[in-house]
XYZ file of C-alpha atoms in Angstrom:
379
model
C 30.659 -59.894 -24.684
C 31.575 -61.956 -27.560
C 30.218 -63.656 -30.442
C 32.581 -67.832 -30.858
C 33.491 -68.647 -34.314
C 35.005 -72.009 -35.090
C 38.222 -70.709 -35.310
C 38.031 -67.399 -33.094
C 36.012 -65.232 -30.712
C 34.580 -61.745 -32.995
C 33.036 -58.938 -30.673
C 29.803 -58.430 -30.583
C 28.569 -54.975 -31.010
C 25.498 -53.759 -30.156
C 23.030 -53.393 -32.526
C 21.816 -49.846 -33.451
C 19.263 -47.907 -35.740
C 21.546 -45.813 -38.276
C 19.791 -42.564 -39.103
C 21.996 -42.384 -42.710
C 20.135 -45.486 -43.837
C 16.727 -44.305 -43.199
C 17.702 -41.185 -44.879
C 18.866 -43.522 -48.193
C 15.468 -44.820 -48.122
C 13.615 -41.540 -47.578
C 13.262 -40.055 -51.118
C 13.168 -43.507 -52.715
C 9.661 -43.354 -50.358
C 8.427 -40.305 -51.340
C 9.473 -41.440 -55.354
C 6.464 -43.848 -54.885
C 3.462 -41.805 -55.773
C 5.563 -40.262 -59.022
C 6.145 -43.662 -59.941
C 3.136 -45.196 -59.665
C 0.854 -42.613 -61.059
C 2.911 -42.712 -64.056
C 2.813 -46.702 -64.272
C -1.079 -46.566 -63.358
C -2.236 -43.789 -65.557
C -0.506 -45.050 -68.201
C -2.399 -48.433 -68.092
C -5.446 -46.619 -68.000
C -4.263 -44.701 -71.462
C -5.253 -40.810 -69.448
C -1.349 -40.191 -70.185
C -1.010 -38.823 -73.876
C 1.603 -40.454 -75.497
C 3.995 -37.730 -75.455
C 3.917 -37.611 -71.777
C 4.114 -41.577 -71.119
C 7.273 -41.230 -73.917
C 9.156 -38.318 -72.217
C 8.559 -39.575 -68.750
C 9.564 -42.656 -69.360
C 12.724 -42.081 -67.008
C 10.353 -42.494 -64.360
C 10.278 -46.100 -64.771
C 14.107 -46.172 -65.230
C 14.377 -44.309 -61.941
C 11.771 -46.469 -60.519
C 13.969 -49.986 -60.995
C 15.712 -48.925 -57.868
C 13.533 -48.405 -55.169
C 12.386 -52.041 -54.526
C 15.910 -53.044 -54.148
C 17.171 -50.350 -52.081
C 13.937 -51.473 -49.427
C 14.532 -54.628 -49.876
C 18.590 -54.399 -49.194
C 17.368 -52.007 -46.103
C 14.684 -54.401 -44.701
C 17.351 -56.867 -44.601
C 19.594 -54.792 -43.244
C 17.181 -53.577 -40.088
C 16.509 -57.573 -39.734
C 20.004 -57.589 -38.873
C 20.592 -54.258 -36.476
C 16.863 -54.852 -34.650
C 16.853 -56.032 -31.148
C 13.880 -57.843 -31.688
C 14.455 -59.924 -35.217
C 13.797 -63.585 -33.214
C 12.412 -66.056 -34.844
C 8.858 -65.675 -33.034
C 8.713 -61.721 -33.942
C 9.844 -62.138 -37.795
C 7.340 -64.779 -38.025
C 4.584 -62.628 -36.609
C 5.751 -59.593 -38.264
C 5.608 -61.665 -41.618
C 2.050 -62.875 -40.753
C 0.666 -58.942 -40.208
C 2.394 -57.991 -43.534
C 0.220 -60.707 -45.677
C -3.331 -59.851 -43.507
C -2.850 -56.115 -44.262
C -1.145 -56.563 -47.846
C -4.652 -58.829 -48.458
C -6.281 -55.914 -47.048
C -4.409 -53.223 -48.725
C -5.446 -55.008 -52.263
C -8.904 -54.520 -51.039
C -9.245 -51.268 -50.392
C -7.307 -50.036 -53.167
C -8.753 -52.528 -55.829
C -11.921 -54.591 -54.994
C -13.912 -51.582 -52.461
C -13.629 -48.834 -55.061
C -14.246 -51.182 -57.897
C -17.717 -52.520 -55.966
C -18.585 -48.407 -55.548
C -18.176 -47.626 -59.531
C -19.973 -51.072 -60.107
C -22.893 -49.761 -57.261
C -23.014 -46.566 -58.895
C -23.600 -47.759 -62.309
C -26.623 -50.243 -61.090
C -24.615 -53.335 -62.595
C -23.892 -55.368 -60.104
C -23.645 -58.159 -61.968
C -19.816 -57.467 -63.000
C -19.219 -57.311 -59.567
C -18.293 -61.244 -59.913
C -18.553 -61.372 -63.305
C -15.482 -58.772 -63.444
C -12.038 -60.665 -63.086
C -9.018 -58.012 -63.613
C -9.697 -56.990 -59.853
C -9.729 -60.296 -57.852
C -6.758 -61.120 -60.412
C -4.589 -57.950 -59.383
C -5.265 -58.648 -55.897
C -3.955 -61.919 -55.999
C -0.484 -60.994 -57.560
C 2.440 -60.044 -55.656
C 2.936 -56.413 -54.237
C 5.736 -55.361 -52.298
C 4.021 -55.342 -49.287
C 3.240 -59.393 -49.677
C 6.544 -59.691 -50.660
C 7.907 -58.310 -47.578
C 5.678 -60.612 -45.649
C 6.944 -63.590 -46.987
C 10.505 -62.480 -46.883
C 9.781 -62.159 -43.017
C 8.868 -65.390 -42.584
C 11.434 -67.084 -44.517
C 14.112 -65.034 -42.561
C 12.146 -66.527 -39.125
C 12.809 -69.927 -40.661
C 16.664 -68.933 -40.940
C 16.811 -67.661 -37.135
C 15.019 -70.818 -36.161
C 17.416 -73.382 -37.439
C 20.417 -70.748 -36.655
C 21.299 -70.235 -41.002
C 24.963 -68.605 -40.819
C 24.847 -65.168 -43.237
C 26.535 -66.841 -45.344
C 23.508 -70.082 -45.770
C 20.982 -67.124 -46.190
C 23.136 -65.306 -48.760
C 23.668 -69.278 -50.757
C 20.143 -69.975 -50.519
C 18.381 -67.147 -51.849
C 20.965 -67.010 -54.947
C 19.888 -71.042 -55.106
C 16.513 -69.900 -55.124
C 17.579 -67.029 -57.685
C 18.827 -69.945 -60.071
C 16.074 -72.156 -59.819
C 13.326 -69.804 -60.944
C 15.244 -68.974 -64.094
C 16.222 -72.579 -64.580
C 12.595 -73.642 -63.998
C 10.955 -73.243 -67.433
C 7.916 -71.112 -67.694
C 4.634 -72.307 -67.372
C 0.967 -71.741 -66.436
C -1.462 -73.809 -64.666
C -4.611 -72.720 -67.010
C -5.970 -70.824 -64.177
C -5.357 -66.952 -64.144
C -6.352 -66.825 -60.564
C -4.064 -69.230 -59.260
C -0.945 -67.938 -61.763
C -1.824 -64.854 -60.487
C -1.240 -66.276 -56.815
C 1.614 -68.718 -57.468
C 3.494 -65.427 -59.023
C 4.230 -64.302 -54.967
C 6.843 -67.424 -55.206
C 7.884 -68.105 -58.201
C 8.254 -65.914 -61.601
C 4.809 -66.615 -63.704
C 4.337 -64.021 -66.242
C 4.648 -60.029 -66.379
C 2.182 -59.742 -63.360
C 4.648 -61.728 -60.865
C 5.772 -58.788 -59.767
C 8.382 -59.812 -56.707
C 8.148 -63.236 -56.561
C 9.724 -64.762 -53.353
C 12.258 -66.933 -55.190
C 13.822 -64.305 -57.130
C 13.746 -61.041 -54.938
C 14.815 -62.641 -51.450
C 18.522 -62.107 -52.660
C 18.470 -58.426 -51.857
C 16.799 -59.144 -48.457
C 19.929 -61.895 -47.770
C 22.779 -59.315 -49.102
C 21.200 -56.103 -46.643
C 20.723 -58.916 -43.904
C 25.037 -59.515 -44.866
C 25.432 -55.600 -45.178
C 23.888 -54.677 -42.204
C 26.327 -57.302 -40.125
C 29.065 -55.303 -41.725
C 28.072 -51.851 -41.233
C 26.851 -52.364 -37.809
C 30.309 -54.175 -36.604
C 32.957 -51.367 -37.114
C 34.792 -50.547 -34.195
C 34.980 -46.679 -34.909
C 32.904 -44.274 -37.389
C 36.787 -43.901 -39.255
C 36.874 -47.306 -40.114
C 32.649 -47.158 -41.583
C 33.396 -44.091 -43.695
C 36.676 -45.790 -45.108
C 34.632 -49.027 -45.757
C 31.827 -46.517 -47.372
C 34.281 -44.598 -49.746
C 35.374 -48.322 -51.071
C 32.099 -49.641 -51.354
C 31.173 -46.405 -53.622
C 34.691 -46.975 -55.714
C 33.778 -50.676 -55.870
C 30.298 -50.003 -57.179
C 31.282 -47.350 -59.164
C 33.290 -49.629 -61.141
C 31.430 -52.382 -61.248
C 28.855 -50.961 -62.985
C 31.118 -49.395 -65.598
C 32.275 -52.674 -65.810
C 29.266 -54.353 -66.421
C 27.967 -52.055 -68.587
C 30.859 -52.638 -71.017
C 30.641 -56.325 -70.564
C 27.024 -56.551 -71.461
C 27.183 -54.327 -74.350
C 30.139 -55.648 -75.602
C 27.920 -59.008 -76.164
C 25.113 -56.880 -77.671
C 22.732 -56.682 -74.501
C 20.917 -54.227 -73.452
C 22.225 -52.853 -70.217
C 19.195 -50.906 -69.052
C 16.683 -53.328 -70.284
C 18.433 -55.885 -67.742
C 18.734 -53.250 -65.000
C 15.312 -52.284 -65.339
C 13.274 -55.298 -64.551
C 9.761 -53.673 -65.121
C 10.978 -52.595 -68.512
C 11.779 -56.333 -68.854
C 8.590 -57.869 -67.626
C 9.391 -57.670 -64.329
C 12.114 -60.567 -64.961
C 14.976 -60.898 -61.938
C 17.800 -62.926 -62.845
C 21.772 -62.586 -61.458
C 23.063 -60.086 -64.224
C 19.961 -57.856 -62.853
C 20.679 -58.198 -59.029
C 24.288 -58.028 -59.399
C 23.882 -54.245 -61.358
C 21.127 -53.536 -59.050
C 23.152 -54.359 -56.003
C 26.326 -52.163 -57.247
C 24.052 -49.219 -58.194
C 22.327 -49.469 -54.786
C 25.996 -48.998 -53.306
C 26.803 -46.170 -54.636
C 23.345 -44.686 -53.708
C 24.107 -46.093 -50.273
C 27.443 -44.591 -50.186
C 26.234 -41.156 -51.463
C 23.656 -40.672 -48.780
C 26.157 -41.767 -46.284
C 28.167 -38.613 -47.199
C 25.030 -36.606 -47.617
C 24.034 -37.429 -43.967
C 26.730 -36.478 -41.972
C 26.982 -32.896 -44.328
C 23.137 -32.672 -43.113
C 22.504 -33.939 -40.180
C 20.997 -31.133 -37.822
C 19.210 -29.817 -41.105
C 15.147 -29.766 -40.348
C 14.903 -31.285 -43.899
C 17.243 -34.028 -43.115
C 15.120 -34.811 -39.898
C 12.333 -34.452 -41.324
C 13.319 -36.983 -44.198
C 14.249 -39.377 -41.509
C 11.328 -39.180 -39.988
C 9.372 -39.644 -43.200
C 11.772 -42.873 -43.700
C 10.271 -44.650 -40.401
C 6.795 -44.156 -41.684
C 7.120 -46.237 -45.102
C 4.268 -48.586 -43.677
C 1.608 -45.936 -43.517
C 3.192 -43.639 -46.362
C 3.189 -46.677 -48.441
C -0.446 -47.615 -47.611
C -2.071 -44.391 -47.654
C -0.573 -43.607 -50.985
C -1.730 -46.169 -52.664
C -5.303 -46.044 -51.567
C -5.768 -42.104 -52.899
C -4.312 -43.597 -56.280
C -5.990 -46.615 -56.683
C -9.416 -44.887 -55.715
C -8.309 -42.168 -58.215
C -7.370 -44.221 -61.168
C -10.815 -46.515 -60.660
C -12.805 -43.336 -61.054
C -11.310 -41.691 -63.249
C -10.909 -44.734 -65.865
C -14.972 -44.740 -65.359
C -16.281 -41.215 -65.662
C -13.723 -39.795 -67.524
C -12.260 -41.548 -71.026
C -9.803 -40.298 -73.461
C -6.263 -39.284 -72.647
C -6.760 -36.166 -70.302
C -3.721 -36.327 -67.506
C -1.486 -33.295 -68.783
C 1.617 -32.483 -67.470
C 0.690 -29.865 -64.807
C -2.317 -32.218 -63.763
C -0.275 -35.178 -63.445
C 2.265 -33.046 -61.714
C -0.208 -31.545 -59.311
C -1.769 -35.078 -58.825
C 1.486 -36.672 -57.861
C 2.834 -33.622 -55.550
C -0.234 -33.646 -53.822
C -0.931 -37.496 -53.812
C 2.659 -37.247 -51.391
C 1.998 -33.975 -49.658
C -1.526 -35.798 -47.887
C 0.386 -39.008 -47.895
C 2.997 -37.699 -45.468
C 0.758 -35.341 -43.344
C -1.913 -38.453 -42.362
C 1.259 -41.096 -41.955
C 2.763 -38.436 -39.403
C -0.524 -37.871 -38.019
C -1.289 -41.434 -37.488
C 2.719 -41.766 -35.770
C 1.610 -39.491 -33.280
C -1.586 -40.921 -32.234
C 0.094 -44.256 -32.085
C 3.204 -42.484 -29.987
C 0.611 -40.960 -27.490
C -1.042 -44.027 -27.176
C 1.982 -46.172 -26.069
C 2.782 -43.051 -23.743
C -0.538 -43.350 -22.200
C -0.251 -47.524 -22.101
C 3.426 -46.995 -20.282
C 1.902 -43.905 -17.566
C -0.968 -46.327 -16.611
């Protein structure tokens, strides 16, 4: 079977989940509570200063998680058997529904209860932080709209290449575009899922599909190598390549007085994506790709390294769960309790077990949906 360029015929290799990439994206996963307890707590002022100062690695740490999903979600695009058009586009559609549903549950329910509780329901609409938050961008919505754009690329046949062109176009444009707001929170609060409106737009389509376009390019790569020789040697360069592209850029930017972490860390910066920030992103997300490549095949019929695959496949429900015990816990806490009273150990014991339940009721909820397409297939 074979794949016709214009000028020659490529193989076509069959397309194949790689346990080594799910494994990359595993602790970045189970990061999530740690980082946003620290980011939540901290808006709520329960972190004393000290601890918001010498934790502040977190959020340093933090900067590369949404790119290594992103890179991996385009990646998986690529290596699924079922990335048509149709399936993207419906797979895109589910992501917004429970993203819109997500924001509910972890904003508007629990902010109705406190409101309930307290007798005044009155700031139930009169209260707009909530509504606001849920109408900014979250990864989740994010995702959804990167599915949908990607459907529009299988439907009119984009070559990699297009997809890689037009998300940097993209890229360009929202940094070209000068800043602006309509007057209306709300609705700069909504128009922040495309384009780059203030601190709140957190991924805004136009400036994070690039990392979606370059795993969709990556994956095409990593899934076309003839023998798992030639993969490792292509590994080992991307890592060197990486490795010195940062150092490279690092120099560069400091050499013209910038602020090399500040640009790397775009929610240090106000959430701000631009090309210097994707391009050190992209390199530092190599060398974490390459590492865990490495890491894999040292680990591979480890319990812990199964288990961490396993975890990997469950980012949906991980991811959802997650975020409902902190959001619930950060509402009620900000209302009964004031002053700064998150310690280390508690915010410690918060986070560890804030991942521990996490992971139990996202396996838990694999299985019953596993038993259930058993019992779907034996009737």
């Amino acid at each position: 079977m074979s794949e016709k360029t214009k000028n020659q015929t490529v193989p076509v290799v069959a397309k194949r989940r790689f346990e080594e990439l799910d494994l990359a994206r595993s602790l970045p996963l189970l990061f999530l509570p740690l980082g946003h307890i620290y980011e939540e707590f901290s808006y709520i002022k329960a972190l004393p200063e000290n601890l918001v100062s010498n934790y502040s690695w977190i959020l340093n740490l933090g900067c590369l998680v949404p790119s290594i999903f992103m890179i991996l979600m385009g990646a998986n695009i690529h290596l699924s058997r079922k990335s048509t058009a149709e399936n993207l586009f419906k797979r895109g559609i589910i992501l917004l529904v429970m993203g819109v549903a997500l924001n509910f549950f972890r904003i508007i329910f629990p902010f109705i209860i406190v409101s309930i509780i307290h007798g005044n329901l009155k700031e139930i609409i009169g209260e707009s932080s909530s509504l606001y938050f849920t109408l900014t961008s979250d990864i989740y919505d994010f995702a959804g709209l990167a599915f949908i754009v990607f459907a529009f690329f299988k439907k009119f046949d984009f070559s990699r290449l297009a997809i890689i062109l037009s998300s940097i176009v993209l890229l360009t444009l929202d940094v070209v575009i000068p800043q602006f707001s309509t007057g209306s929170k709300y609705l700069d609060g909504f128009l922040g899922r495309f384009i780059y409106m203030n601190e709140d737009s957190y991924f805004p389509l136009s400036t994070w599909l690039v990392f979606p376009a370059i795993g969709y390019y990556f994956g095409y790569f990593y899934n076309n190598f003839e023998t798992e020789d030639i993969r490792k040697s292509f590994v080992k360069k991307t890592f060197w390549v990486s490795l010195v592209g940062v150092f490279a850029m690092w120099f560069s930017l400091t050499n013209y007085k910038l602020d090399a972490l500040t640009i790397i860390t775009s929610p240090a910066n106000e959430y701000i994506t631009d090309l210097p920030n994707v391009i050190m992103l992209t390199l530092l997300d190599g060398i974490w790709f390459a590492m865990f490549y490495f890491i894999y095949f040292k680990m591979k019929d480890t319990k812990i390294c199964k288990f961490l695959v396993k975890i990997s496949r469950l980012i949906v429900p991980f991811y959802i769960i997650q975020w409902i015990i902190i959001g619930w816990a950060e509402y009620f806490a900000n209302d009964f309790i004031k002053g700064t009273w998150m310690g280390h150990w508690l915010f410690w014991t918060f986070t560890i077990v804030t991942t521990i339940i996490s992971a139990i009721i996202a396996i838990i909820y694999n299985k019953i949906k596993e038993n259930q397409r058993l019992n779907a297939v034996q009737s």
